[in-house]
Amino acid sequence: MRRLRSTLLLILLLPLFAFAQAIPELAPQLGALIEKSSEGEQQFNRDRKACELVWEKMAERSYEELTAEEQRVFDSCDETYESYWAILGAGCSWYCGGGPDSVLSSSELKGKDTISYAAQNAADLSYATAWVEGVEGYGIGERLTYHFNPASPRITEIIVVNGYVKSDRAWRDNSRVKKLRVSVDRTPIAVLDLVDTKAEQHFKIGPLGNRDRDWKVLRTLPEWTLNFEILDVYKGDKFDDTAITEIYFDGIDVH
């Protein structure tokens, strides 16, 4: 009887073992390298001011009437980015139709002066801010939870900006994530194997979200969540605090 019970228990547990082993580990495709600094922000603001002066002149004259220097400035201007720290410009993106309703964290480092390390920083589409976990040690097991309404467009790509990229020093001093487990609600679906770099890291996934796009159906469904749990880290030179500048998304169902 004892042997039969052991056999039955093993049969019941086998699907769970198979499921655990089936969770894929995903490697990123690296995107733009994020090189930010206070000096870069100052230069951006000077260039932006020059652009605004030329745009004012363009309201009264043609491009051909501009001086050679004014034409050079005009050609170099990018109207879509109003801020040096903006991750996305003013053009339409997946966020035109969606995005998380809120972001919560299991912990956050206490802020100081005007600097915050809150969970919302990992979803504000800015390179200037970061979520930093707030427990002792390197934050293994700490997590971010993104809440989506049922009508949010589906996600096919997760983009992670790892560490605290507002400056080279902040990035080196603080710890960065090495492995990040992704769950839809409470079901693990993947582990993201992050590279120790300031470059954007793109992971193809999904589609995640509600497949049925009928509003009458969507309005009856509950919200859903994406959870990101720290499994391992790259240790910082100075602090054990682990930082994530941004986790943002791309997908379908927008256009």
Backbone as numpy.savetxt, mean C-alpha at the origin, in Angstrom:
# Nx Ny Nz CAx CAy CAz Cx Cy Cz
-9.84 -49.71 19.00 -10.68 -48.50 19.00 -9.81 -47.24 19.00
-8.72 -47.25 19.82 -7.83 -46.09 19.86 -7.19 -45.85 18.50
-6.79 -46.98 17.84 -6.17 -46.84 16.52 -7.18 -46.30 15.51
-8.45 -46.74 15.61 -9.49 -46.26 14.71 -9.72 -44.77 14.90
-9.77 -44.33 16.18 -9.94 -42.90 16.46 -8.80 -42.08 15.88
-7.56 -42.58 16.01 -6.39 -41.88 15.47 -6.47 -41.78 13.97
-6.92 -42.87 13.33 -7.05 -42.87 11.87 -8.10 -41.87 11.42
-9.25 -41.86 12.12 -10.32 -40.92 11.77 -9.86 -39.48 11.96
-9.13 -39.21 13.06 -8.63 -37.86 13.31 -7.68 -37.42 12.22
-6.82 -38.33 11.77 -5.87 -38.00 10.71 -6.61 -37.69 9.42
-7.66 -38.48 9.12 -8.45 -38.24 7.91 -9.11 -36.86 7.96
-9.61 -36.49 9.14 -10.27 -35.18 9.29 -9.28 -34.03 9.15
-8.03 -34.24 9.61 -7.04 -33.17 9.60 -6.33 -33.02 8.26
-6.34 -34.06 7.44 -5.61 -34.00 6.17 -6.04 -32.83 5.30
-7.36 -32.55 5.13 -7.73 -31.38 4.33 -7.17 -30.08 4.88
-7.06 -29.98 6.21 -6.50 -28.76 6.80 -5.03 -28.63 6.47
-4.29 -29.75 6.55 -2.88 -29.72 6.20 -2.70 -29.35 4.73
-3.54 -29.93 3.87 -3.45 -29.65 2.44 -3.72 -28.19 2.17
-4.72 -27.60 2.89 -5.04 -26.20 2.69 -3.89 -25.31 3.11
-3.26 -25.66 4.26 -2.15 -24.85 4.76 -0.99 -24.85 3.78
-0.74 -26.03 3.19 0.37 -26.12 2.25 0.06 -25.44 0.94
-1.25 -25.24 0.65 -1.64 -24.67 -0.65 -1.52 -23.16 -0.69
-1.31 -22.51 0.44 -1.20 -21.06 0.45 0.07 -20.65 -0.31
-0.06 -19.93 -1.40 1.13 -19.61 -2.21 1.97 -18.51 -1.60
3.27 -18.57 -1.85 4.18 -17.48 -1.51 4.47 -16.73 -2.80
4.21 -15.44 -2.79 4.30 -14.64 -4.00 5.53 -13.75 -3.98
6.26 -13.74 -5.09 7.40 -12.83 -5.26 6.92 -11.58 -5.99
7.50 -10.43 -5.67 7.02 -9.18 -6.28 7.67 -8.88 -7.63
6.97 -8.06 -8.39 7.59 -7.37 -9.52 7.91 -5.97 -9.02
9.17 -5.58 -9.12 9.58 -4.29 -8.58 9.19 -3.15 -9.51
8.68 -2.08 -8.89 8.31 -0.89 -9.63 9.29 0.25 -9.39
8.77 1.46 -9.35 9.60 2.65 -9.21 10.35 2.64 -7.88
11.61 3.05 -7.92 12.40 3.21 -6.70 12.04 4.54 -6.06
11.67 4.51 -4.79 11.23 5.72 -4.09 12.42 6.38 -3.41
12.86 7.49 -3.97 13.99 8.25 -3.41 13.48 9.62 -3.00
13.10 9.76 -1.75 12.51 11.00 -1.25 13.43 11.67 -0.24
13.34 13.01 -0.16 14.16 13.77 0.79 13.55 15.16 0.94
13.97 15.87 2.00 13.50 17.24 2.19 14.03 18.14 1.08
15.25 17.86 0.60 15.81 18.64 -0.50 15.00 18.43 -1.78
14.57 17.19 -2.00 13.75 16.90 -3.17 12.41 17.61 -3.10
11.83 17.68 -1.89 10.56 18.39 -1.73 10.73 19.88 -2.03
11.81 20.47 -1.55 12.05 21.89 -1.82 12.19 22.16 -3.32
12.91 21.27 -4.04 13.06 21.43 -5.47 11.72 21.27 -6.19
10.93 20.31 -5.75 9.60 20.10 -6.34 8.76 21.37 -6.20
8.79 21.98 -5.01 7.99 23.17 -4.76 8.45 24.34 -5.61
9.77 24.46 -5.82 10.28 25.52 -6.70 9.82 25.28 -8.14
9.92 24.04 -8.59 9.49 23.71 -9.95 7.99 23.93 -10.11
7.23 23.59 -9.10 5.78 23.76 -9.16 5.41 25.23 -9.27
6.10 26.07 -8.51 5.85 27.50 -8.57 6.14 28.04 -9.97
7.24 27.59 -10.56 7.59 28.02 -11.92 6.51 27.59 -12.91
5.98 26.39 -12.74 4.91 25.90 -13.61 3.66 26.76 -13.47
3.32 27.11 -12.24 2.11 27.91 -12.02 2.23 29.28 -12.68
3.42 29.87 -12.66 3.63 31.16 -13.31 3.44 31.05 -14.82
3.98 29.96 -15.40 3.82 29.77 -16.85 2.37 29.47 -17.20
1.69 28.68 -16.37 0.28 28.37 -16.64 -0.56 29.65 -16.62
-0.23 30.58 -15.74 -0.94 31.86 -15.70 -0.74 32.62 -17.01
0.48 32.62 -17.53 0.76 33.31 -18.80 0.03 32.64 -19.96
-0.09 31.32 -19.89 -0.75 30.59 -20.97 -2.24 30.92 -21.05
-2.79 31.52 -20.00 -4.20 31.92 -20.04 -4.41 33.11 -20.97
-3.30 33.83 -21.29 -3.41 35.05 -22.10 -2.63 34.99 -23.41
-1.81 33.96 -23.59 -1.01 33.88 -24.80 -0.84 32.43 -25.23
-0.36 32.26 -26.44 -0.16 30.91 -26.97 1.21 30.38 -26.57
1.40 29.10 -26.80 2.69 28.46 -26.49 3.81 29.12 -27.27
3.55 29.48 -28.54 4.58 30.08 -29.39 5.03 31.44 -28.88
4.19 32.10 -28.09 4.53 33.42 -27.57 5.37 33.35 -26.29
5.54 32.16 -25.75 6.38 32.01 -24.57 7.85 32.10 -24.95
8.67 32.52 -24.00 10.12 32.51 -24.24 10.61 31.05 -24.28
11.83 30.86 -24.75 12.39 29.51 -24.82 12.44 28.87 -23.43
12.81 29.65 -22.41 12.87 29.13 -21.05 11.47 28.78 -20.54
10.49 29.63 -20.84 9.11 29.35 -20.42 8.58 28.10 -21.11
8.93 27.90 -22.36 8.52 26.69 -23.06 9.15 25.45 -22.42
10.41 25.58 -22.03 11.08 24.46 -21.37 10.38 24.10 -20.07
10.04 25.13 -19.28 9.34 24.90 -18.02 7.98 24.26 -18.30
7.26 24.78 -19.26 5.92 24.26 -19.59 6.00 22.78 -19.97
6.98 22.44 -20.79 7.12 21.06 -21.26 7.48 20.09 -20.13
8.09 20.60 -19.07 8.52 19.73 -17.98 7.47 19.60 -16.88
6.39 20.38 -16.96 5.39 20.40 -15.89 4.48 19.17 -15.96
4.13 18.66 -14.79 3.18 17.56 -14.66 2.02 18.04 -13.79
0.90 18.34 -14.42 -0.24 18.90 -13.70 -0.91 17.88 -12.77
-0.65 16.62 -12.97 -1.38 15.60 -12.21 -0.89 15.45 -10.78
0.34 15.91 -10.50 0.89 15.76 -9.14 1.00 17.12 -8.47
0.13 17.36 -7.49 0.15 18.62 -6.76 1.05 18.55 -5.54
1.42 17.34 -5.13 2.26 17.16 -3.95 3.45 16.29 -4.28
4.59 16.63 -3.73 5.81 15.84 -3.89 5.64 14.43 -3.34
4.79 14.28 -2.34 4.66 13.00 -1.63 3.54 12.13 -2.17
2.78 12.61 -3.15 1.62 11.87 -3.64 2.04 10.59 -4.36
1.37 9.49 -4.05 1.63 8.22 -4.72 0.91 8.17 -6.06
-0.33 8.64 -6.10 -1.09 8.67 -7.33 -1.37 10.11 -7.72
-1.35 10.37 -9.03 -1.67 11.70 -9.51 -3.19 11.90 -9.60
-3.57 13.01 -10.22 -4.98 13.37 -10.30 -5.73 12.58 -11.37
-5.03 11.85 -12.22 -5.69 11.06 -13.25 -6.52 9.94 -12.63
-7.43 9.37 -13.44 -8.31 8.33 -12.92 -7.54 7.04 -12.68
-7.89 6.36 -11.61 -7.26 5.10 -11.24 -8.32 4.19 -10.64
-7.90 3.03 -10.15 -8.83 2.13 -9.48 -9.55 2.82 -8.34
-8.89 3.81 -7.73 -9.48 4.52 -6.60 -10.63 5.45 -7.00
-10.82 5.66 -8.30 -11.97 6.45 -8.74 -13.28 5.74 -8.38
-13.22 4.41 -8.29 -14.44 3.68 -8.00 -14.42 2.93 -6.69
-13.30 2.99 -5.97 -13.25 2.19 -4.75 -12.17 2.62 -3.78
-11.69 1.65 -3.05 -10.73 1.91 -1.99 -11.32 1.49 -0.66
-10.48 1.28 0.33 -10.98 0.86 1.65 -11.78 1.95 2.33
-12.80 1.53 3.07 -13.58 2.48 3.86 -12.82 2.92 5.11
-12.03 1.99 5.66 -11.25 2.30 6.86 -10.11 1.31 6.97
-9.11 1.68 7.77 -7.98 0.80 8.03 -7.71 0.80 9.53
-7.60 -0.39 10.11 -7.32 -0.52 11.53 -6.05 -1.35 11.70
-5.43 -1.23 12.86 -4.22 -2.00 13.14 -4.32 -2.63 14.52
-3.57 -3.70 14.70 -3.53 -4.37 16.01 -2.75 -3.55 17.03
-1.87 -2.66 16.55 -1.13 -1.76 17.43 -0.53 -0.65 16.58
-0.10 0.41 17.22 0.61 1.47 16.51 1.54 2.18 17.49
2.69 2.59 16.97 3.65 3.30 17.80 3.08 4.66 18.19
3.29 5.05 19.43 2.80 6.34 19.90 3.50 7.46 19.13
2.71 8.40 18.62 3.27 9.51 17.86 3.96 10.53 18.75
4.67 11.45 18.11 5.31 12.52 18.86 5.24 13.80 18.06
4.98 14.89 18.78 4.77 16.20 18.16 3.66 16.06 17.12
3.94 16.40 15.86 2.92 16.32 14.81 3.02 15.03 14.00
3.91 14.13 14.37 4.13 12.90 13.61 3.25 11.79 14.16
2.52 11.14 13.28 1.64 10.03 13.63 2.14 8.76 12.96
1.90 7.62 13.62 2.26 6.33 13.05 1.01 5.44 12.95
-0.14 6.06 12.77 -1.42 5.37 12.79 -1.63 4.48 11.57
-2.57 3.55 11.70 -2.88 2.61 10.61 -3.29 3.34 9.34
-4.02 4.45 9.46 -4.50 5.18 8.29 -3.36 5.66 7.40
-2.16 5.80 7.98 -1.01 6.26 7.19 -0.65 5.26 6.09
-1.00 4.00 6.29 -0.68 2.98 5.28 -1.71 2.95 4.16
-2.68 3.89 4.19 -3.71 3.93 3.15 -4.01 5.35 2.71
-3.10 6.29 2.98 -3.37 7.70 2.64 -2.76 8.11 1.31
-2.18 7.15 0.57 -1.58 7.39 -0.75 -0.51 8.48 -0.69
0.29 8.44 0.37 1.37 9.41 0.56 2.64 8.69 0.96
3.76 9.09 0.35 5.07 8.54 0.72 5.61 9.18 2.01
4.96 10.22 2.50 5.50 10.97 3.64 5.19 10.33 4.98
4.19 9.44 5.02 3.74 8.88 6.29 3.87 7.37 6.27
3.83 6.75 7.46 3.93 5.30 7.55 3.19 4.80 8.78
2.68 3.58 8.67 2.21 2.87 9.86 3.42 2.19 10.50
3.54 2.34 11.81 4.59 1.65 12.57 3.92 0.90 13.71
4.16 -0.41 13.78 3.54 -1.20 14.85 4.06 -0.73 16.21
3.31 -1.06 17.27 3.63 -0.46 18.56 3.90 -1.42 19.69
4.27 -2.67 19.39 4.54 -3.63 20.46 6.05 -3.77 20.67
6.41 -4.41 21.77 7.82 -4.69 22.03 8.37 -5.65 20.98
9.62 -5.45 20.59 10.21 -6.33 19.59 9.91 -5.85 18.18
9.93 -6.79 17.25 9.85 -6.46 15.83 8.45 -6.52 15.24
7.45 -6.72 16.07 6.08 -6.67 15.57 5.60 -7.92 14.87
6.25 -9.06 15.11 5.79 -10.30 14.51 4.36 -10.60 15.00
3.46 -10.86 14.07 2.07 -11.11 14.42 1.18 -9.88 14.38
1.78 -8.68 14.31 0.97 -7.46 14.21 0.38 -7.35 12.80
-0.74 -6.64 12.68 -1.46 -6.68 11.41 -2.20 -5.37 11.12
-2.42 -5.19 9.85 -3.28 -4.13 9.33 -4.53 -4.77 8.75
-5.69 -4.15 8.97 -6.95 -4.67 8.43 -7.64 -3.58 7.63
-7.83 -3.84 6.33 -8.48 -2.91 5.41 -9.93 -3.35 5.25
-10.87 -2.44 5.53 -12.30 -2.75 5.44 -12.86 -2.19 4.13
-13.57 -3.04 3.38 -14.14 -2.65 2.10 -15.65 -2.84 2.13
-16.38 -1.89 1.51 -17.81 -2.10 1.39 -18.07 -3.12 0.28
-19.22 -3.78 0.29 -19.45 -4.89 -0.65 -19.42 -4.47 -2.11
-19.67 -3.20 -2.41 -19.69 -2.74 -3.80 -18.33 -2.29 -4.30
-17.31 -2.33 -3.46 -15.98 -1.89 -3.88 -15.51 -2.72 -5.08
-14.91 -2.11 -6.09 -14.40 -2.87 -7.23 -13.37 -3.90 -6.80
-13.25 -4.95 -7.58 -12.38 -6.06 -7.21 -10.89 -5.69 -7.37
-10.09 -6.34 -6.55 -8.65 -6.11 -6.51 -7.92 -7.21 -7.27
-7.01 -6.83 -8.15 -6.18 -7.81 -8.86 -4.69 -7.58 -8.61
-4.36 -6.53 -7.87 -2.95 -6.24 -7.60 -2.82 -5.53 -6.26
-1.86 -5.99 -5.47 -1.51 -5.35 -4.20 -0.13 -4.73 -4.38
0.00 -3.45 -4.04 1.28 -2.76 -4.15 1.72 -2.36 -2.75
2.92 -2.75 -2.39 3.46 -2.48 -1.05 4.67 -1.56 -1.18
4.68 -0.48 -0.38 5.86 0.37 -0.22 6.39 0.06 1.17
7.46 -0.70 1.22 7.95 -1.30 2.45 8.86 -0.35 3.22
8.76 -0.37 4.55 9.62 0.49 5.36 9.12 1.92 5.41
9.94 2.79 5.95 9.60 4.21 6.15 10.41 5.01 5.13
9.80 5.29 3.97 10.58 5.80 2.83 10.67 7.32 2.76
10.23 8.03 3.80 10.25 9.49 3.71 11.68 10.04 3.60
12.66 9.25 4.02 14.07 9.62 3.85 14.90 8.34 3.87
16.11 8.43 3.33 16.99 7.26 3.32 17.34 6.84 4.75
17.54 7.81 5.63 17.88 7.50 7.02 16.74 6.82 7.74
15.52 7.34 7.57 14.36 6.73 8.22 14.16 5.30 7.73
14.44 5.05 6.45 14.27 3.71 5.91 15.29 2.74 6.51
16.54 3.17 6.63 17.59 2.30 7.17 17.41 2.06 8.67
17.03 3.13 9.41 16.96 3.03 10.87 15.84 2.11 11.34
14.71 2.12 10.64 13.56 1.33 11.07 13.54 -0.03 10.37
12.89 -1.00 11.01 12.78 -2.34 10.44 11.75 -2.34 9.32
11.90 -3.32 8.41 11.00 -3.48 7.28 10.42 -4.89 7.28
9.32 -5.08 6.59 8.68 -6.39 6.57 9.38 -7.30 5.56
9.57 -8.56 5.96 10.16 -9.57 5.07 9.09 -10.50 4.51
8.15 -10.90 5.35 7.04 -11.75 4.92 5.74 -11.20 5.50
4.72 -11.14 4.65 3.43 -10.57 5.03 2.33 -11.55 4.61
1.59 -12.06 5.59 0.50 -12.99 5.27 -0.77 -12.19 4.95
-1.41 -12.54 3.84 -2.63 -11.87 3.40 -3.82 -12.80 3.62
-4.87 -12.27 4.25 -6.10 -13.03 4.47 -7.29 -12.22 4.00
-8.26 -12.90 3.38 -9.55 -12.29 3.11 -10.46 -12.69 4.26
-10.95 -11.68 4.98 -11.61 -11.93 6.26 -10.64 -12.75 7.12
-10.96 -13.97 7.47 -10.03 -14.75 8.32 -9.37 -15.90 7.56
-9.52 -15.91 6.25 -8.97 -17.01 5.46 -7.67 -16.61 4.79
-6.54 -17.22 5.16 -5.26 -16.88 4.50 -5.30 -17.27 3.02
-4.78 -16.39 2.16 -4.78 -16.67 0.73 -3.38 -16.61 0.13
-2.43 -15.94 0.77 -1.09 -15.82 0.20 -0.13 -15.28 1.24
1.16 -15.51 1.00 2.22 -14.86 1.76 3.04 -14.04 0.76
3.20 -12.76 1.04 3.98 -11.88 0.18 5.43 -11.90 0.65
6.33 -12.32 -0.24 7.76 -12.33 0.07 8.36 -11.00 -0.38
8.52 -10.10 0.56 8.97 -8.74 0.23 10.49 -8.66 0.14
10.94 -7.85 -0.81 12.37 -7.59 -0.98 12.75 -6.42 -0.10
13.98 -6.39 0.36 14.44 -5.28 1.22 14.89 -4.12 0.33
13.91 -3.37 -0.16 14.16 -2.29 -1.10 13.14 -1.19 -0.90
13.49 0.02 -1.32 12.55 1.14 -1.29 11.69 1.20 -2.54
11.88 0.27 -3.47 11.06 0.24 -4.67 9.65 -0.25 -4.35
8.67 0.22 -5.13 7.33 -0.32 -5.01 7.34 -1.81 -5.38
6.55 -2.61 -4.66 6.53 -4.05 -4.89 5.11 -4.47 -5.28
4.97 -4.98 -6.51 3.67 -5.29 -7.08 3.42 -6.80 -7.03
2.26 -7.18 -6.50 1.87 -8.59 -6.40 0.54 -8.80 -7.12
0.54 -9.66 -8.14 -0.70 -10.01 -8.83 -1.47 -11.01 -7.97
-2.78 -10.82 -7.87 -3.58 -11.64 -6.97 -5.04 -11.56 -7.39
-5.85 -12.48 -6.90 -7.29 -12.34 -7.04 -7.88 -12.85 -8.34
-9.00 -12.23 -8.77 -9.62 -11.03 -8.22 -10.20 -11.25 -6.81
-10.06 -10.22 -5.98 -10.58 -10.24 -4.62 -11.75 -9.27 -4.53
-12.84 -9.72 -3.94 -14.03 -8.90 -3.83 -15.22 -9.65 -4.38
-16.35 -8.97 -4.46 -17.59 -9.60 -4.89 -17.69 -9.64 -6.41
-17.87 -10.84 -6.92 -17.92 -11.03 -8.37 -19.21 -10.47 -8.98
-20.32 -10.67 -8.28 -21.61 -10.18 -8.77 -21.63 -8.66 -8.65
-21.78 -7.94 -9.76 -21.74 -6.48 -9.74 -23.14 -5.85 -9.76
-24.17 -6.66 -9.57 -25.54 -6.16 -9.52 -25.74 -5.43 -8.19
-26.06 -4.14 -8.27 -26.18 -3.33 -7.07 -27.25 -3.87 -6.12
-28.33 -4.43 -6.66 -29.38 -4.97 -5.81 -28.86 -6.13 -4.96
-27.93 -6.88 -5.53 -27.33 -7.99 -4.79 -26.27 -7.45 -3.83
-25.41 -6.54 -4.32 -24.31 -6.03 -3.52 -24.79 -5.35 -2.24
-25.89 -4.65 -2.32 -26.36 -3.90 -1.15 -26.81 -4.81 -0.02
-27.04 -6.09 -0.31 -27.47 -7.03 0.72 -26.29 -7.75 1.36
-25.07 -7.55 0.83 -23.91 -8.29 1.30 -23.17 -7.53 2.41
-22.44 -8.23 3.25 -21.67 -7.57 4.32 -20.37 -6.99 3.77
-19.73 -6.12 4.55 -18.40 -5.65 4.18 -17.42 -6.82 4.27
-16.26 -6.66 3.62 -15.24 -7.69 3.70 -13.91 -7.02 4.01
-12.95 -7.83 4.45 -11.67 -7.26 4.89 -10.50 -7.96 4.23
-9.42 -7.19 4.11 -8.11 -7.73 3.75 -7.19 -7.51 4.94
-6.58 -8.58 5.42 -5.71 -8.51 6.59 -4.27 -8.80 6.17
-3.34 -8.01 6.69 -1.92 -8.17 6.41 -1.19 -8.37 7.73
-0.61 -9.55 7.91 0.04 -9.90 9.17 1.55 -10.06 8.98
2.32 -9.42 9.83 3.78 -9.50 9.76 4.25 -10.87 10.24
4.97 -11.58 9.39 5.52 -12.90 9.75 7.01 -12.87 10.00
7.72 -11.96 9.33 9.18 -11.88 9.47 9.61 -10.48 9.03
10.79 -10.06 9.48 11.23 -8.69 9.19 12.70 -8.64 8.80
13.07 -7.53 8.15 14.46 -7.13 7.98 14.75 -6.13 9.10
15.76 -6.39 9.90 16.01 -5.57 11.08 16.59 -4.22 10.70
16.08 -3.17 11.35 16.59 -1.83 11.14 17.93 -1.62 11.80
18.67 -0.62 11.33 19.99 -0.33 11.90 19.89 0.22 13.32
18.77 0.88 13.64 18.67 1.57 14.93 17.47 1.13 15.76
16.32 0.90 15.09 15.08 0.61 15.83 14.53 -0.76 15.46
13.88 -1.41 16.44 13.18 -2.64 16.11 11.77 -2.37 15.61
11.30 -1.12 15.66 9.98 -0.75 15.14 9.90 -1.08 13.65
8.84 -1.78 13.24 8.66 -2.18 11.85 7.64 -1.27 11.18
8.00 -0.75 10.01 7.19 0.26 9.32 6.74 -0.22 7.95
5.54 0.21 7.57 5.03 0.06 6.21 4.52 1.43 5.78
5.10 1.97 4.71 4.66 3.28 4.24 3.27 3.21 3.62
3.03 2.20 2.77 1.75 2.15 2.07 1.47 0.74 1.57
0.20 0.35 1.66 -0.32 -0.79 0.93 -1.51 -0.26 0.14
-1.40 -0.31 -1.18 -2.50 0.18 -2.00 -2.79 -0.81 -3.12
-3.81 -0.49 -3.96 -4.39 -1.53 -4.80 -4.67 -1.04 -6.22
-4.76 -2.02 -7.11 -5.26 -1.80 -8.46 -6.23 -2.94 -8.76
-7.05 -2.77 -9.80 -8.01 -3.82 -10.05 -8.92 -3.55 -11.21
-10.12 -4.12 -11.13 -11.10 -4.07 -12.22 -12.41 -3.51 -11.70
-13.42 -3.44 -12.59 -14.78 -2.98 -12.27 -14.89 -1.47 -12.11
-13.88 -0.73 -12.54 -13.93 0.73 -12.38 -14.45 1.40 -13.64
-13.92 1.03 -14.80 -14.29 1.69 -16.06 -15.24 0.81 -16.85
